[in-house]
Coordinates of C-alpha atoms in Angstrom, one line a residue:
M1500 CA -35.4 0.8 -2.5
A1501 CA -34.1 -2.1 -0.5
R1502 CA -30.7 -1.5 1.1
L1503 CA -28.3 -4.1 2.4
R1504 CA -28.1 -4.2 6.1
H1505 CA -24.5 -3.9 7.4
C1506 CA -23.2 -5.0 10.7
Y1507 CA -20.8 -2.6 12.3
P1508 CA -18.3 -3.3 15.1
V1509 CA -19.3 -2.2 18.6
N1510 CA -19.3 1.6 19.0
H1511 CA -19.1 2.1 15.2
R1512 CA -21.7 3.5 12.8
P1513 CA -21.7 4.9 9.3
A1514 CA -20.7 8.6 8.9
K1515 CA -23.5 11.2 8.7
V1516 CA -23.3 13.7 5.8
F1517 CA -21.9 16.5 8.0
E1518 CA -19.2 14.1 9.2
R1519 CA -18.3 13.2 5.6
R1520 CA -17.9 17.0 4.9
K1521 CA -15.4 17.4 7.7
Y1522 CA -13.5 14.3 6.5
Y1523 CA -13.4 15.3 2.9
E1524 CA -12.4 18.9 3.7
S1525 CA -9.4 17.6 5.7
L1526 CA -8.4 15.2 3.0
D1527 CA -5.2 16.1 1.1
F1528 CA -6.1 15.7 -2.5
N1529 CA -2.5 16.5 -3.5
K1530 CA -1.6 13.1 -1.9
I1531 CA -4.2 11.4 -4.1
A1532 CA -2.8 13.2 -7.2
E1533 CA 0.8 12.1 -6.2
W1534 CA -0.3 8.5 -5.8
F1535 CA -2.0 8.4 -9.2
S1536 CA 1.0 10.2 -10.8
S1537 CA 3.1 7.1 -10.0
K1538 CA 0.7 4.9 -12.0
P1539 CA 0.8 4.1 -15.8
D1540 CA -0.4 6.9 -18.1
S1541 CA -3.8 5.3 -18.5
L1542 CA -4.4 5.6 -14.8
K1543 CA -3.0 9.1 -14.2
K1544 CA -6.6 10.5 -14.5
P1545 CA -8.9 7.5 -14.0
I1546 CA -12.7 7.3 -14.2
F1547 CA -14.2 7.7 -10.8
H1548 CA -17.3 6.1 -9.4
L1549 CA -19.1 8.0 -6.7
D1550 CA -21.8 6.5 -4.4
P1551 CA -24.0 9.2 -2.9
G1552 CA -25.3 7.0 -0.1
Y1553 CA -26.8 3.7 -1.2
E1554 CA -25.9 1.5 1.8
T1555 CA -26.8 4.0 4.6
G1556 CA -29.5 6.2 2.8
Y1557 CA -27.6 9.2 4.0
C1558 CA -27.0 11.8 1.3
R1559 CA -27.5 15.4 0.6
K1560 CA -31.2 16.2 0.1
K1561 CA -30.6 17.6 -3.4
Y1562 CA -29.1 14.3 -4.6
R1563 CA -31.8 11.9 -3.1
D1564 CA -32.8 11.0 -6.7
K1565 CA -29.2 9.6 -7.2
L1566 CA -29.5 7.0 -4.3
G1567 CA -28.9 3.5 -5.5
K1568 CA -26.9 4.7 -8.5
L1569 CA -23.1 4.9 -9.0
L1570 CA -22.2 8.2 -10.7
Y1571 CA -19.3 7.9 -13.2
F1572 CA -17.1 10.9 -14.0
D1573 CA -13.7 11.7 -15.3
I1574 CA -11.6 14.7 -14.2
K1575 CA -9.3 17.3 -15.7
D1576 CA -7.3 17.6 -12.5
Y1577 CA -7.5 16.7 -8.9
N1578 CA -9.0 20.0 -7.9
E1579 CA -12.0 19.0 -9.9
L1580 CA -12.1 15.7 -8.0
K1581 CA -12.1 17.7 -4.7
E1582 CA -14.9 19.9 -6.0
M1583 CA -17.0 16.8 -7.0
V1584 CA -16.4 15.1 -3.7
L1585 CA -17.2 18.2 -1.6
E1586 CA -20.4 18.7 -3.7
Y1587 CA -21.8 15.2 -3.4
L1588 CA -20.2 14.2 0.0
P1589 CA -20.3 10.5 -1.1
E1590 CA -20.6 7.5 1.0
D1591 CA -18.0 5.8 -1.2
L1592 CA -15.6 6.9 -3.9
Y1593 CA -13.9 4.4 -6.2
Y1594 CA -11.5 4.6 -9.2
D1595 CA -11.9 2.4 -12.2
R1596 CA -8.9 0.1 -12.6
N1597 CA -9.9 -0.8 -16.1
L1598 CA -7.9 0.6 -19.0
Y1599 CA -9.8 2.1 -22.0
G1600 CA -8.8 3.4 -25.4
D1601 CA -10.8 6.6 -24.7
P1602 CA -12.0 6.9 -21.1
S1603 CA -14.3 9.9 -22.0
K1604 CA -16.5 7.4 -23.9
C1605 CA -17.1 5.5 -20.8
V1606 CA -18.4 8.2 -18.5
D1607 CA -21.9 8.4 -20.2
C1608 CA -22.1 4.8 -21.1
E1609 CA -25.2 3.0 -19.7
D1610 CA -23.9 -0.5 -20.5
R1611 CA -21.5 -1.5 -17.7
N1612 CA -20.5 -4.8 -19.4
C1613 CA -17.1 -3.2 -20.1
K1614 CA -15.2 -6.4 -20.9
S1615 CA -17.2 -6.8 -24.1
C1616 CA -16.7 -3.2 -25.2
E1617 CA -14.2 -2.5 -28.1
N1618 CA -13.0 0.5 -26.0
F1619 CA -11.9 -1.8 -23.1
L1620 CA -8.2 -2.6 -23.2
G1621 CA -7.9 -4.7 -20.0
Q1622 CA -6.8 -4.2 -16.3

């Protein structure tokens, strides 16, 4: 798998997996929940995209088969988000800003051309 080469500022480098663990363990997921609670109903519990380590190639050994893939998931609550993040220790974590009629239909969808989907409501 070919990875993009990134240029980092002097004295900077990507975080190793053990450093990600320390960071995510110290992260206040209640603050994340507060921030999302101020959003419209459709974004209170968004779909998340987790990147295990595509750019750096650093990921937990048991998830090596997931390199190069974005993993999509929804959550019941923000404790579940914390569990997912501490399990995968992702390089990147995103939330989907798109609005959907039924977000649960999107999690297992293989076709990421969302704008043509009847479930897609907009941004």
